[in-house]
Short mmCIF file of C-alpha atoms in Angstrom, two decimals:
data_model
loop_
_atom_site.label_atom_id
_atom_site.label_comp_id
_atom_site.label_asym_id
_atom_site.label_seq_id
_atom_site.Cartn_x
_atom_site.Cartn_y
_atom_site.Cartn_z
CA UNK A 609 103.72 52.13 27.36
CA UNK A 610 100.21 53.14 27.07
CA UNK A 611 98.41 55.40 24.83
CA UNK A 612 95.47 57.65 25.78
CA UNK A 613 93.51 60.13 23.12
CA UNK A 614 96.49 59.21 20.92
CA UNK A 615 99.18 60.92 23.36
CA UNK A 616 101.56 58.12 24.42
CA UNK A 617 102.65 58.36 27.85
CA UNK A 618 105.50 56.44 29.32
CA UNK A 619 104.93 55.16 32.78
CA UNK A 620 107.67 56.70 35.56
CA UNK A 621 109.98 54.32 36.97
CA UNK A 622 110.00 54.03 40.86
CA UNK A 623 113.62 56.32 41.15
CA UNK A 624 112.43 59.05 38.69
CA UNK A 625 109.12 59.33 40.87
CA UNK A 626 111.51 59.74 43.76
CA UNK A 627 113.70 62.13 41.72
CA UNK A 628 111.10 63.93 40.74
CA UNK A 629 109.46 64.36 44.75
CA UNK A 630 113.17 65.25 45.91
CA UNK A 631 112.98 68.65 46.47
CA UNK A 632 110.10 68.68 48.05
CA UNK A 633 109.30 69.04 51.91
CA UNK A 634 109.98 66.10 53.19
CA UNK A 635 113.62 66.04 51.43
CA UNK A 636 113.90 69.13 52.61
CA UNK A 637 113.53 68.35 56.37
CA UNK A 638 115.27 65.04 55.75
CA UNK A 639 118.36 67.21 54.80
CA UNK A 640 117.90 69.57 57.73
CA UNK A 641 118.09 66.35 60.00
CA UNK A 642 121.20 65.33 58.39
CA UNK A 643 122.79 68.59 58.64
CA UNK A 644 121.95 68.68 62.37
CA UNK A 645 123.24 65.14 63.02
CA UNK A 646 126.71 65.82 61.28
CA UNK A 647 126.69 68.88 63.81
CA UNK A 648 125.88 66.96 66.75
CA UNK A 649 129.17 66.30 67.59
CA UNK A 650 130.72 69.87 67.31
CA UNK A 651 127.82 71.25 69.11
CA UNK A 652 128.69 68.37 71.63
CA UNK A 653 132.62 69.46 71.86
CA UNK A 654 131.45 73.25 72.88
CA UNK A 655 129.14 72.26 75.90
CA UNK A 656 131.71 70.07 76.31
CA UNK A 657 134.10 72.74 76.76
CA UNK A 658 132.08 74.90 78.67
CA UNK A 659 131.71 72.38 81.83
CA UNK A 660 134.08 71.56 84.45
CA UNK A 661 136.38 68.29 84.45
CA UNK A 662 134.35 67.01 87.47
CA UNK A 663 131.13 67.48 84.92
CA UNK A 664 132.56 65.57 82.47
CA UNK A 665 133.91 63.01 84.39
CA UNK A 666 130.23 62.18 86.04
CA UNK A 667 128.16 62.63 83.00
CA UNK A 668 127.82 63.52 79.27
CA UNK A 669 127.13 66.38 77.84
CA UNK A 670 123.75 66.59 77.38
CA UNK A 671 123.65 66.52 81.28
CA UNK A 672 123.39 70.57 80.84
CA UNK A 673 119.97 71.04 79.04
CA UNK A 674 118.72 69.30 83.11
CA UNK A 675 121.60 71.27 85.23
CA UNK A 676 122.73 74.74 82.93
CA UNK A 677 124.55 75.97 86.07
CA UNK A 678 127.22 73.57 84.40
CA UNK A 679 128.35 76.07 81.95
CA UNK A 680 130.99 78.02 82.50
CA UNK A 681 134.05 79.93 80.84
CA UNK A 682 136.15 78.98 82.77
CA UNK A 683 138.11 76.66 80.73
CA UNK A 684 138.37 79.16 78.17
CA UNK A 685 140.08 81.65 80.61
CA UNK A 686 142.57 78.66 81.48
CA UNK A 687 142.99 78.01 77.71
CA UNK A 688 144.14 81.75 76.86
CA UNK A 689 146.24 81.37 80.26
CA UNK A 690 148.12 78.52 78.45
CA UNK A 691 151.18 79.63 76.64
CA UNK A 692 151.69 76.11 74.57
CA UNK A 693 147.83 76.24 72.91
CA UNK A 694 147.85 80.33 72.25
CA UNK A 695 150.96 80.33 70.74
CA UNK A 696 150.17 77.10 68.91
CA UNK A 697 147.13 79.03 67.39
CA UNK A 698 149.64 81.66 66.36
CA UNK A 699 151.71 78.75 64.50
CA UNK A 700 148.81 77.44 63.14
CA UNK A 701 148.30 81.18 61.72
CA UNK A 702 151.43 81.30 60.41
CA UNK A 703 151.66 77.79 58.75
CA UNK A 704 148.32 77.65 56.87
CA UNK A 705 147.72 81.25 55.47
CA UNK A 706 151.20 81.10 54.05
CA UNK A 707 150.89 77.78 52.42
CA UNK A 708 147.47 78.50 50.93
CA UNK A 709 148.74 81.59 49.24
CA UNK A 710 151.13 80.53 48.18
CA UNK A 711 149.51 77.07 46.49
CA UNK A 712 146.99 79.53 45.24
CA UNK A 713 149.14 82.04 43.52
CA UNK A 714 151.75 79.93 42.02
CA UNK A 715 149.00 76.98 41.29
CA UNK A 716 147.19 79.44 39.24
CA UNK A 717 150.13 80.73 37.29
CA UNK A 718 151.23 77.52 36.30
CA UNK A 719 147.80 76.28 35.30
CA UNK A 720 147.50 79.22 33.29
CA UNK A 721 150.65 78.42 31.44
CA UNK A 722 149.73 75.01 31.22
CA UNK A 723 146.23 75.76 29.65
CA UNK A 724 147.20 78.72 26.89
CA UNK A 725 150.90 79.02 27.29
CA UNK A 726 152.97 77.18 24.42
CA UNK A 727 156.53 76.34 25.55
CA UNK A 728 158.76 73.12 25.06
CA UNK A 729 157.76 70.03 26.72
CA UNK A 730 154.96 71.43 27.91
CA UNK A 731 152.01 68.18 27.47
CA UNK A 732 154.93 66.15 29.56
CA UNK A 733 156.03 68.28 32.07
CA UNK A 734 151.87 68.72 32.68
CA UNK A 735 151.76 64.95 32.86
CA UNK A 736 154.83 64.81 35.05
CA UNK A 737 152.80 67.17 37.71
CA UNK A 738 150.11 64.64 37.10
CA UNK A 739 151.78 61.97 38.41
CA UNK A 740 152.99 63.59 41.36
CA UNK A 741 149.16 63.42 42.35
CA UNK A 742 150.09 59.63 43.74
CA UNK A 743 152.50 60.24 45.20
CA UNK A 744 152.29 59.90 48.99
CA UNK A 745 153.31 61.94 51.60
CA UNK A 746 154.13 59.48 53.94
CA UNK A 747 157.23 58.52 51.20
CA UNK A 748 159.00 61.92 50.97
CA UNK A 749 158.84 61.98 54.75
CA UNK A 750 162.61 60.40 55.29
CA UNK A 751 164.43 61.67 52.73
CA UNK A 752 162.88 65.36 52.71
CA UNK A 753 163.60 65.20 56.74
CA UNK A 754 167.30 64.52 55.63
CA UNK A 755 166.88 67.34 52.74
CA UNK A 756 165.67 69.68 54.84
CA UNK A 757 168.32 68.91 57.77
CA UNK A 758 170.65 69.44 55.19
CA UNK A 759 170.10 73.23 54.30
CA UNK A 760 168.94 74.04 57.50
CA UNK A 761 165.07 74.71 57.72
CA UNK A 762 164.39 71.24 59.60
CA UNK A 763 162.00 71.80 62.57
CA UNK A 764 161.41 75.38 61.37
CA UNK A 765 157.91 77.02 60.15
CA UNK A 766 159.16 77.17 56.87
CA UNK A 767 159.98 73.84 56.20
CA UNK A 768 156.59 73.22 57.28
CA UNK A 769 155.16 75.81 54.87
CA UNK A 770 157.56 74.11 51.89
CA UNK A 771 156.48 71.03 52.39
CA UNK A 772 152.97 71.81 52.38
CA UNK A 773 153.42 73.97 49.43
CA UNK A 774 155.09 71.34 47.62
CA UNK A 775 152.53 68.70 47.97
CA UNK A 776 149.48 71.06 47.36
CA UNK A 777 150.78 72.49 43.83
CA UNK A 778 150.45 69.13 41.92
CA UNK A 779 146.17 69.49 42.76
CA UNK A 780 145.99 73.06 42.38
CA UNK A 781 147.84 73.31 39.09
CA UNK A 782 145.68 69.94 37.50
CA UNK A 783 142.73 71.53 39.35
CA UNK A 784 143.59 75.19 37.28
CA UNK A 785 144.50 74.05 34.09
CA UNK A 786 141.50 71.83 33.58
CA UNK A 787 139.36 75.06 34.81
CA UNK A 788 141.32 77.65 32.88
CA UNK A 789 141.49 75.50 29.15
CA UNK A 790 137.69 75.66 29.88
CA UNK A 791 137.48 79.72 28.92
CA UNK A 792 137.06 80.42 25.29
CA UNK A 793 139.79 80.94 23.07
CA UNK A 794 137.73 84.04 21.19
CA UNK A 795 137.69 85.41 24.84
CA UNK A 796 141.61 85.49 25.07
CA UNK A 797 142.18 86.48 21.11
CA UNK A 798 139.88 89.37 21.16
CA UNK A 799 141.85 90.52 24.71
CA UNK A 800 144.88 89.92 22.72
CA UNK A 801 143.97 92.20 19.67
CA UNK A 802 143.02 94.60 22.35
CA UNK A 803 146.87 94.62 23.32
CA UNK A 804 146.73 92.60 26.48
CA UNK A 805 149.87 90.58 27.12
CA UNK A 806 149.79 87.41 29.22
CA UNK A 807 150.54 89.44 32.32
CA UNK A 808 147.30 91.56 31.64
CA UNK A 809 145.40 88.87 30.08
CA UNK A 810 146.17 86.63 33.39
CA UNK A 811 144.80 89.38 36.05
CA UNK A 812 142.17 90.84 33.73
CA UNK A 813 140.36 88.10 32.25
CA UNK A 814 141.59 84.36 33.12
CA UNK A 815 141.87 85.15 37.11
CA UNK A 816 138.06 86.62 37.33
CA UNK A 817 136.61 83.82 35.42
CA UNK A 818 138.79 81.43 37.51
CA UNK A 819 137.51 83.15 40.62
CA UNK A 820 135.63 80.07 42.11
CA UNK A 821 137.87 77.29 41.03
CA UNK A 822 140.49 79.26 42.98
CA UNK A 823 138.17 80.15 45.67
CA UNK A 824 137.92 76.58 46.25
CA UNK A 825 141.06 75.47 45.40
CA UNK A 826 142.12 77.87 48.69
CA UNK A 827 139.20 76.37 50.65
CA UNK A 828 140.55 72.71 50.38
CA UNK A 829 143.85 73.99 50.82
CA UNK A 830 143.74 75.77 54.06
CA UNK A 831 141.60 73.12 55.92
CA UNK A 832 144.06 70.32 54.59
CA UNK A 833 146.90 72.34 56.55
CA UNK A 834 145.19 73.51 59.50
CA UNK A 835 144.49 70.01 60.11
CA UNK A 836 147.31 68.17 59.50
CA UNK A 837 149.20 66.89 62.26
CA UNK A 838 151.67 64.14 60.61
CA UNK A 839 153.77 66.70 59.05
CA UNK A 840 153.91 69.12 61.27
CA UNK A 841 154.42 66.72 64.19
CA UNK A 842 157.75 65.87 61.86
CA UNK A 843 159.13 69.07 60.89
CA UNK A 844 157.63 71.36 63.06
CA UNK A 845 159.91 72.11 66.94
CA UNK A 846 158.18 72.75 70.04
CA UNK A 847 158.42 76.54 68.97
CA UNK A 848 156.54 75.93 65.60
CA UNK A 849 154.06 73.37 65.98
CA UNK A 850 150.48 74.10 65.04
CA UNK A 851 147.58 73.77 67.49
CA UNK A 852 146.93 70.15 66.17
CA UNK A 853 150.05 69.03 67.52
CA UNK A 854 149.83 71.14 70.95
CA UNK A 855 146.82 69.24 71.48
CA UNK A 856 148.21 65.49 70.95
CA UNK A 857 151.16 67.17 73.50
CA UNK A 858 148.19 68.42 75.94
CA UNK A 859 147.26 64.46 76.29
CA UNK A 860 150.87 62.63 76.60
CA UNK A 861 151.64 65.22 79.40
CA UNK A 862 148.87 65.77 81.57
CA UNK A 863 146.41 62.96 80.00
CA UNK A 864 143.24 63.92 81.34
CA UNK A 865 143.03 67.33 81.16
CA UNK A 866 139.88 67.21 79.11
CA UNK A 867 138.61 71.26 80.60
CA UNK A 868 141.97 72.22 78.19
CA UNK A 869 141.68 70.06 75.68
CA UNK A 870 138.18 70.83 75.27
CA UNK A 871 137.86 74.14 74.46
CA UNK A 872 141.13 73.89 72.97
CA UNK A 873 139.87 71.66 70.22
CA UNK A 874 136.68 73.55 69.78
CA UNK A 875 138.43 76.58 68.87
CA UNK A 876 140.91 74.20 66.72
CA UNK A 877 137.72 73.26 64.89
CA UNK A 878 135.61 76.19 64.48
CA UNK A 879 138.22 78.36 62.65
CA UNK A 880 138.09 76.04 59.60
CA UNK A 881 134.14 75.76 60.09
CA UNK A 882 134.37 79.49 60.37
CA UNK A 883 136.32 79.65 57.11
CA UNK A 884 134.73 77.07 55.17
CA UNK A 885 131.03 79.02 55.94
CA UNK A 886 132.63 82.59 54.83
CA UNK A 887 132.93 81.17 51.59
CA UNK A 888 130.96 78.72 50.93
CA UNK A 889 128.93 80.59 48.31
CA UNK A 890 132.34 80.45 45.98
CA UNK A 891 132.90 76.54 46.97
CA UNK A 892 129.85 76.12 46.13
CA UNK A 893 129.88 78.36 42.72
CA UNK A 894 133.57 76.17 41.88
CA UNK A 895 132.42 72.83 42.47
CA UNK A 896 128.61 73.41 40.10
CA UNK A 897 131.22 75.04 37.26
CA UNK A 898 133.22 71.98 37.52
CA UNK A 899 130.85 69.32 37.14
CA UNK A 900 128.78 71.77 34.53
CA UNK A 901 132.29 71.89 32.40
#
């Protein structure tokens, strides 16, 4: 420490100088360059999938920035041609938007009775869901198979949807609850004197303040489900599997019919992209709320 006209000033350590530089330029550009990079290999994929096998059998993709007459649509004509990946899309459709609603709506109704609901049990039934957060999936695989064979929904969509459902509530209802106990009690007591019953106080008050926990609670959701493939490669037919597992089918049949399962994948991985940039202003909001509570 050294003192100068009486003001003592307290020399900067070598990680608060860089703290303090880190938003400037060069951070900047050093986080545009990493943003790029963890691109490269989606922007990759879609050249990819715009060349003919015999292209990308010779050479890689980067071959087309010296020979553009490459690109083509043509494997995206063959793609919408094949039955097994467009109706796997369809699955995919009908899999994921089902089990993220459904996470997200009954998620946030039990975190909001966790959080300001009194009822009997209620501190152990919350740490019950807790623990279900280690549980794995690869355990309930067996004897949910033999569950589900059992009533009948076994290599169906919506045993696919159920089982999703059931493994996403134990996050979204601890992700809710902590988020929801978070709004002040003066906020819900002066709705209260107003006349507003939990129903009302729910849509009214808690769900708009919860509005980017839940935005991102549906966010993590619907890209875990669009890209699983273990569990839907179990309890999903032919007739019901998701694009994920039409793919892994693609390569076991016909092996190396990369101009299909090129632009197949692309498309498998720019709807999530697609999703995840729609809302990333809500992620974004959820996540800062999160680590600010």
């Amino acid at each position: 420490m050294t003192t100068t006209d009486g003001v003592a000033k307290t020399r900067q350590s070598f990680p608060a100088r860089i703290a303090a530089h880190a938003g400037g330029g060069v951070m900047r550009v050093f986080l545009v360059l990493v943003g790029l990079f963890w691109l490269m290999p989606t922007f990759g994929l879609l050249l990819s999938s715009l060349r003919g096998a015999s292209d990308i059998g010779e050479s890689g993709w980067w071959k087309v920035f010296t020979a553009p007459a490459q690109l083509t649509f043509d494997n995206y004509s063959r793609l919408l041609d094949n039955d097994a990946i467009t109706d796997s899309l369809l699955s995919s459709v009908l899999i994921t938007v089902p089990a993220t609603l459904l996470v997200v709506v009954i998620g946030s109704l039990a975190g909001y009775a966790f959080a300001w609901m009194e009822f009997p049990g209620r501190d152990w039934w919350f740490i019950a869901v807790v623990a279900l957060l280690v549980v794995p999936v690869q355990v309930a695989l067996v004897p949910v198979s033999r569950l589900f064979g059992q009533i009948g929904i076994f290599e169906t969509t919506i045993g696919v949807i159920i089982f999703h459902v059931a493994f996403g509530l134990p996050f979204a209802i601890f992700l809710l609850r902590n988020f929801f106990a978070e709004i002040p009690r003066e906020l819900l007591e002066a709705a209260r004197l107003d006349g507003a019953g939990e129903i009302r106080l729910f849509t009214r008050v808690v769900m708009p303040l919860g509005g980017p926990a839940i935005a991102s609670l549906g966010i993590f959701q619907f890209l875990w489900v669009w890209n699983d493939m273990l569990v839907a490669l179990i309890f999903a037919d032919s007739e019901s599997a998701p694009i994920t597992v039409a793919l892994q089918r693609q390569v076991r049949q016909f092996g190396n019919n990369i101009d299909v399962l090129a632009p197949g994948a692309f498309v498998s991985m720019i709807i999530p992209l697609a999703v995840f940039f729609a809302f990333q202003r809500q992620f974004v909001t959820g996540v800062m709320a999160g680590a600010v509570k």
